[in-house]
Amino acid sequence: MTRSGKKQQQKRLDPDASIAIVGCGIAGLSAAISLVQAGFTNVHIYERDADPTTRREGFGMTLTYNPKGPLHHCGILEQVAQQDCPSRCHYIFDPSGKVLGYFGNAFLPSRGFGQRGNMRIPRQTLQKIMTERLLQLIKDQQQQHNNDTIITSGIHWNQCLCSIQQLEAKGKVQIEFRHQQERQEQIITQQSTTTIVVDSDLVIAADGVRSSVVSMLAPHCQPRPLNVRIVLGIAKGCHHPLLTERGFYTIGDGKHRLFTMPYEGDRFASTERRIMWQLSYRFNENSHVDETCSNSQSPQVLLETVMEKCSQWHEPVPALLKATPLETVWGTSLMDRDPMALKEAFQSFPRVVVVGDALHAMSPFKGQGANQALLDGPLVADWLQRARVDAAVRGIWREAVARTDKVVQSSREAAEFWHSAACTQQQQDLCKFAGVKEDACSTFLETLSRRHITAHLSSELDSSIRSIIEELGVGTGSDVLNRAQEQDGQSGLQEEIMGLADRGSTAELRNVSLSQPAAVQSARDTQGRSALHLAARSGHYQTCRWLLTEALVDPWTLDSMGRSPLDEATDPRVKSLLQKGMQNGTTS
């Protein structure tokens, strides 16, 4: 290589350098958004799906609410939070409904019922938000440059990767895509295929666990089977207290694990609530059953299989399955990736990085797949801004693998544990109960079982458990003490809260509530008005919705003049929301 060629190879990537992202999933969109925000003007996503409408609805995802995290970096944190489908707690049951554990805030004196660190949102909804954000950034970039700089960034649908090769002499990577088009001529639909060839300065593989890029460049790095299959469905119209803004796990036989979570809607939404469920089970790794058999089975067969396995389980499991439309049911065999092996395999490809599930696919049993994919985008942009391209690629690989390798491994171990005999043998050591002293947990759970306090109590389960906690004196703290501590120096905080509510500053209110759980709920101004009064008066729909669903501000609160938040509202949407709140109450 010539001296000038070496110098060219080692400089930083120019803002107009060609960057090709293969795959328009969460990791690919995170990378594209981060790169455009960093000033790169020639960023292209190539996606094999024909268009967004052809994608499967997908599953619900758990995302971390972090004011300094990747969603904030991408500029979509509050938008995602507004689409959050509340899930406040999860019980753990055995198939008969026996209580094995609990995660949530209902029995914790130090936190309110509504403050949560996680959000739940359908995958397709997140992808839509991210796609719109990317397209808006590109549009803003075009307007900002006033045609002085050619902005060519965009998303290219219906592009199937055919080949990829490194052009060492040019310091580029050549990729070829096949584009299939349909055209209607009279009554005959004809298909034509065209190919495009792109020479890119950098390729980012974000095309999932079955990555075509990885298959072509490192065919020996295959996804690793976990010997666990999952079947998922989304139930509609199944109303049950154990599914209302909460979910549960059902375990106990060492073979199967059922997980439920709210998927869409809440008590105040105009759309009907939907619940996602996921049954996972181990299959014999020594069998010769095709690993992809659950992919090829029809939804009818998959649902019948699940109903057969779970027909005798506690309510509302049978009702949940019966309320599941076939078009929402799908199944797959779980696989993960070895990030370290991929890092070693791609050392000979200095202009290719791998992100998302293509690099660190993991089992869903730690709930970290989407969060890790979101983190990849800012990492890529940060390195490309501060280092020459070869060093940047090495840095991206090093940090991404260091961050995800342990997460993949722990997720793999969780997949093995939850579907093994060890899960049943270690139930007492495994299952914790939030709000109960750890050393008293075993005795407490035995008491619940002995007194038949199980899932069958439905809407009375929480109150029955709370009574046992008080009777045994095994709670983790005192409500009175915590409330007294929170009330110190509240006058200034109350004034701040009321100002935020009046301005509709939902994000700031959320941050206050995370550190001061009861403050937003109890805040009043000199006229006795709550934060909900002021938000309603100013017509801030999203703020009112958050105050009702998360901070649990009472919509029946009257000010010194005897007026409720509904009396203050003039906006029709806010009025409708408050009316539902007064009908439904603020607790599930």
PDB file of C-alpha atoms in Angstrom, residues 86-229:
ATOM      1  CA  PRO A  86     -48.119   0.465  32.416  1.00  0.00           C
ATOM      2  CA  SER A  87     -47.110  -2.735  34.157  1.00  0.00           C
ATOM      3  CA  ARG A  88     -46.653  -2.111  37.847  1.00  0.00           C
ATOM      4  CA  CYS A  89     -45.854  -5.538  39.207  1.00  0.00           C
ATOM      5  CA  HIS A  90     -45.400  -9.228  38.483  1.00  0.00           C
ATOM      6  CA  TYR A  91     -46.451 -12.116  40.666  1.00  0.00           C
ATOM      7  CA  ILE A  92     -44.824 -15.529  40.390  1.00  0.00           C
ATOM      8  CA  PHE A  93     -47.234 -18.471  40.631  1.00  0.00           C
ATOM      9  CA  ASP A  94     -47.002 -22.202  40.220  1.00  0.00           C
ATOM     10  CA  PRO A  95     -49.510 -23.856  37.828  1.00  0.00           C
ATOM     11  CA  SER A  96     -52.073 -24.240  40.637  1.00  0.00           C
ATOM     12  CA  GLY A  97     -51.894 -20.525  41.484  1.00  0.00           C
ATOM     13  CA  LYS A  98     -49.730 -20.806  44.600  1.00  0.00           C
ATOM     14  CA  VAL A  99     -47.827 -17.559  45.229  1.00  0.00           C
ATOM     15  CA  LEU A 100     -44.065 -18.052  44.849  1.00  0.00           C
ATOM     16  CA  GLY A 101     -42.891 -14.444  44.723  1.00  0.00           C
ATOM     17  CA  TYR A 102     -43.613 -10.847  43.793  1.00  0.00           C
ATOM     18  CA  PHE A 103     -41.818  -7.954  42.081  1.00  0.00           C
ATOM     19  CA  GLY A 104     -43.328  -4.485  42.308  1.00  0.00           C
ATOM     20  CA  ASN A 105     -44.172  -1.533  44.526  1.00  0.00           C
ATOM     21  CA  ALA A 106     -47.569  -2.358  46.030  1.00  0.00           C
ATOM     22  CA  PHE A 107     -46.158  -3.577  49.348  1.00  0.00           C
ATOM     23  CA  LEU A 108     -43.167  -1.222  49.553  1.00  0.00           C
ATOM     24  CA  PRO A 109     -43.667   1.710  51.929  1.00  0.00           C
ATOM     25  CA  SER A 110     -40.859   3.791  50.441  1.00  0.00           C
ATOM     26  CA  ARG A 111     -42.227   4.031  46.895  1.00  0.00           C
ATOM     27  CA  GLY A 112     -45.570   4.923  45.439  1.00  0.00           C
ATOM     28  CA  PHE A 113     -47.679   2.482  43.456  1.00  0.00           C
ATOM     29  CA  GLY A 114     -47.059   4.289  40.222  1.00  0.00           C
ATOM     30  CA  GLN A 115     -43.358   5.133  39.998  1.00  0.00           C
ATOM     31  CA  ARG A 116     -41.531   2.722  37.713  1.00  0.00           C
ATOM     32  CA  GLY A 117     -38.069   2.590  36.182  1.00  0.00           C
ATOM     33  CA  ASN A 118     -39.112   0.520  33.166  1.00  0.00           C
ATOM     34  CA  MET A 119     -41.399   1.112  30.206  1.00  0.00           C
ATOM     35  CA  ARG A 120     -43.220  -1.417  28.074  1.00  0.00           C
ATOM     36  CA  ILE A 121     -43.930  -0.751  24.442  1.00  0.00           C
ATOM     37  CA  PRO A 122     -44.659  -2.897  21.348  1.00  0.00           C
ATOM     38  CA  ARG A 123     -41.612  -3.404  19.162  1.00  0.00           C
ATOM     39  CA  GLN A 124     -43.392  -2.089  16.091  1.00  0.00           C
ATOM     40  CA  THR A 125     -44.406   1.083  17.938  1.00  0.00           C
ATOM     41  CA  LEU A 126     -40.803   1.751  18.943  1.00  0.00           C
ATOM     42  CA  GLN A 127     -39.610   1.149  15.388  1.00  0.00           C
ATOM     43  CA  LYS A 128     -42.230   3.567  14.070  1.00  0.00           C
ATOM     44  CA  ILE A 129     -41.140   6.269  16.525  1.00  0.00           C
ATOM     45  CA  MET A 130     -37.489   5.743  15.614  1.00  0.00           C
ATOM     46  CA  THR A 131     -38.191   5.737  11.873  1.00  0.00           C
ATOM     47  CA  GLU A 132     -40.118   9.000  12.095  1.00  0.00           C
ATOM     48  CA  ARG A 133     -37.342  10.521  14.191  1.00  0.00           C
ATOM     49  CA  LEU A 134     -34.709   9.533  11.622  1.00  0.00           C
ATOM     50  CA  LEU A 135     -36.671  10.907   8.675  1.00  0.00           C
ATOM     51  CA  GLN A 136     -37.282  14.170  10.542  1.00  0.00           C
ATOM     52  CA  LEU A 137     -33.570  14.493  11.326  1.00  0.00           C
ATOM     53  CA  ILE A 138     -32.709  13.988   7.659  1.00  0.00           C
ATOM     54  CA  LYS A 139     -35.271  16.614   6.659  1.00  0.00           C
ATOM     55  CA  ASP A 140     -33.887  19.052   9.242  1.00  0.00           C
ATOM     56  CA  GLN A 141     -30.377  18.351   8.008  1.00  0.00           C
ATOM     57  CA  GLN A 142     -31.397  19.172   4.439  1.00  0.00           C
ATOM     58  CA  GLN A 143     -32.991  22.459   5.498  1.00  0.00           C
ATOM     59  CA  GLN A 144     -30.043  23.384   7.678  1.00  0.00           C
ATOM     60  CA  HIS A 145     -27.510  23.008   4.867  1.00  0.00           C
ATOM     61  CA  ASN A 146     -29.650  24.969   2.365  1.00  0.00           C
ATOM     62  CA  ASN A 147     -28.484  22.784  -0.528  1.00  0.00           C
ATOM     63  CA  ASP A 148     -24.828  23.646   0.224  1.00  0.00           C
ATOM     64  CA  THR A 149     -24.262  20.001   1.080  1.00  0.00           C
ATOM     65  CA  ILE A 150     -25.869  17.086  -0.706  1.00  0.00           C
ATOM     66  CA  ILE A 151     -27.872  15.067   1.828  1.00  0.00           C
ATOM     67  CA  THR A 152     -28.551  11.575   0.528  1.00  0.00           C
ATOM     68  CA  SER A 153     -29.375   9.684   3.725  1.00  0.00           C
ATOM     69  CA  GLY A 154     -32.489   7.529   3.750  1.00  0.00           C
ATOM     70  CA  ILE A 155     -34.169   4.148   4.191  1.00  0.00           C
ATOM     71  CA  HIS A 156     -34.325   1.731   1.264  1.00  0.00           C
ATOM     72  CA  TRP A 157     -36.982  -0.969   1.603  1.00  0.00           C
ATOM     73  CA  ASN A 158     -37.218  -4.314  -0.182  1.00  0.00           C
ATOM     74  CA  GLN A 159     -33.445  -4.681  -0.457  1.00  0.00           C
ATOM     75  CA  CYS A 160     -32.169  -8.223   0.010  1.00  0.00           C
ATOM     76  CA  LEU A 161     -28.426  -8.607   0.509  1.00  0.00           C
ATOM     77  CA  CYS A 162     -26.821 -10.701  -2.242  1.00  0.00           C
ATOM     78  CA  SER A 163     -23.105 -10.296  -1.627  1.00  0.00           C
ATOM     79  CA  ILE A 164     -20.548  -8.355   0.360  1.00  0.00           C
ATOM     80  CA  GLN A 165     -16.822  -8.070  -0.209  1.00  0.00           C
ATOM     81  CA  GLN A 166     -13.954  -5.952   0.989  1.00  0.00           C
ATOM     82  CA  LEU A 167     -12.216  -3.728  -1.598  1.00  0.00           C
ATOM     83  CA  GLU A 168      -8.833  -3.421   0.053  1.00  0.00           C
ATOM     84  CA  ALA A 169      -7.299  -1.215  -2.625  1.00  0.00           C
ATOM     85  CA  LYS A 170     -10.053   1.376  -2.191  1.00  0.00           C
ATOM     86  CA  GLY A 171     -10.517   0.979   1.552  1.00  0.00           C
ATOM     87  CA  LYS A 172     -14.196   0.308   0.944  1.00  0.00           C
ATOM     88  CA  VAL A 173     -16.748  -2.478   1.207  1.00  0.00           C
ATOM     89  CA  GLN A 174     -18.839  -3.405  -1.816  1.00  0.00           C
ATOM     90  CA  ILE A 175     -22.357  -4.660  -1.152  1.00  0.00           C
ATOM     91  CA  GLU A 176     -24.943  -5.863  -3.638  1.00  0.00           C
ATOM     92  CA  PHE A 177     -28.693  -5.861  -3.029  1.00  0.00           C
ATOM     93  CA  ARG A 178     -31.562  -7.439  -4.936  1.00  0.00           C
ATOM     94  CA  HIS A 179     -34.747  -5.400  -5.253  1.00  0.00           C
ATOM     95  CA  GLN A 180     -37.927  -7.167  -6.310  1.00  0.00           C
ATOM     96  CA  GLN A 181     -40.741  -5.167  -7.864  1.00  0.00           C
ATOM     97  CA  GLU A 182     -44.274  -6.134  -8.774  1.00  0.00           C
ATOM     98  CA  ARG A 183     -46.251  -4.486 -11.523  1.00  0.00           C
ATOM     99  CA  GLN A 184     -49.787  -5.151 -12.654  1.00  0.00           C
ATOM    100  CA  GLU A 185     -50.370  -5.605 -16.372  1.00  0.00           C
ATOM    101  CA  GLN A 186     -54.045  -6.174 -17.104  1.00  0.00           C
ATOM    102  CA  ILE A 187     -54.929  -9.163 -14.891  1.00  0.00           C
ATOM    103  CA  ILE A 188     -51.404 -10.563 -14.583  1.00  0.00           C
ATOM    104  CA  THR A 189     -49.004  -9.596 -11.818  1.00  0.00           C
ATOM    105  CA  GLN A 190     -45.430  -9.621 -13.092  1.00  0.00           C
ATOM    106  CA  GLN A 191     -42.317  -9.547 -10.947  1.00  0.00           C
ATOM    107  CA  SER A 192     -39.015  -8.048 -11.957  1.00  0.00           C
ATOM    108  CA  THR A 193     -35.752  -8.098 -10.076  1.00  0.00           C
ATOM    109  CA  THR A 194     -33.086  -5.425 -10.169  1.00  0.00           C
ATOM    110  CA  THR A 195     -29.782  -5.268  -8.359  1.00  0.00           C
ATOM    111  CA  ILE A 196     -27.862  -2.333  -6.986  1.00  0.00           C
ATOM    112  CA  VAL A 197     -24.183  -2.251  -6.069  1.00  0.00           C
ATOM    113  CA  VAL A 198     -22.949   0.124  -3.381  1.00  0.00           C
ATOM    114  CA  ASP A 199     -19.351   0.939  -2.436  1.00  0.00           C
ATOM    115  CA  SER A 200     -19.381   2.036   1.203  1.00  0.00           C
ATOM    116  CA  ASP A 201     -16.731   3.466   3.483  1.00  0.00           C
ATOM    117  CA  LEU A 202     -18.288   1.607   6.403  1.00  0.00           C
ATOM    118  CA  VAL A 203     -20.856  -1.176   6.698  1.00  0.00           C
ATOM    119  CA  ILE A 204     -22.888  -1.686   9.862  1.00  0.00           C
ATOM    120  CA  ALA A 205     -24.505  -5.117  10.049  1.00  0.00           C
ATOM    121  CA  ALA A 206     -27.764  -4.802  11.995  1.00  0.00           C
ATOM    122  CA  ASP A 207     -29.715  -7.590  10.332  1.00  0.00           C
ATOM    123  CA  GLY A 208     -30.639  -9.752  13.293  1.00  0.00           C
ATOM    124  CA  VAL A 209     -29.698 -13.081  14.795  1.00  0.00           C
ATOM    125  CA  ARG A 210     -29.737 -14.752  11.366  1.00  0.00           C
ATOM    126  CA  SER A 211     -27.534 -12.022   9.914  1.00  0.00           C
ATOM    127  CA  SER A 212     -26.787 -12.364   6.205  1.00  0.00           C
ATOM    128  CA  VAL A 213     -23.681 -10.211   6.625  1.00  0.00           C
ATOM    129  CA  VAL A 214     -22.275 -12.531   9.276  1.00  0.00           C
ATOM    130  CA  SER A 215     -23.224 -15.625   7.261  1.00  0.00           C
ATOM    131  CA  MET A 216     -21.319 -14.304   4.247  1.00  0.00           C
ATOM    132  CA  LEU A 217     -18.210 -12.955   5.977  1.00  0.00           C
ATOM    133  CA  ALA A 218     -17.913 -15.371   8.909  1.00  0.00           C
ATOM    134  CA  PRO A 219     -19.931 -18.478   7.988  1.00  0.00           C
ATOM    135  CA  HIS A 220     -18.419 -20.468  10.860  1.00  0.00           C
ATOM    136  CA  CYS A 221     -20.015 -18.070  13.385  1.00  0.00           C
ATOM    137  CA  GLN A 222     -23.479 -19.566  13.479  1.00  0.00           C
ATOM    138  CA  PRO A 223     -26.182 -18.699  16.040  1.00  0.00           C
ATOM    139  CA  ARG A 224     -26.061 -20.979  19.071  1.00  0.00           C
ATOM    140  CA  PRO A 225     -29.251 -22.941  19.834  1.00  0.00           C
ATOM    141  CA  LEU A 226     -30.605 -22.624  23.371  1.00  0.00           C
ATOM    142  CA  ASN A 227     -32.795 -25.736  23.112  1.00  0.00           C
ATOM    143  CA  VAL A 228     -35.764 -23.645  24.201  1.00  0.00           C
ATOM    144  CA  ARG A 229     -38.813 -22.801  22.112  1.00  0.00           C
TER     145      ARG A 229
END
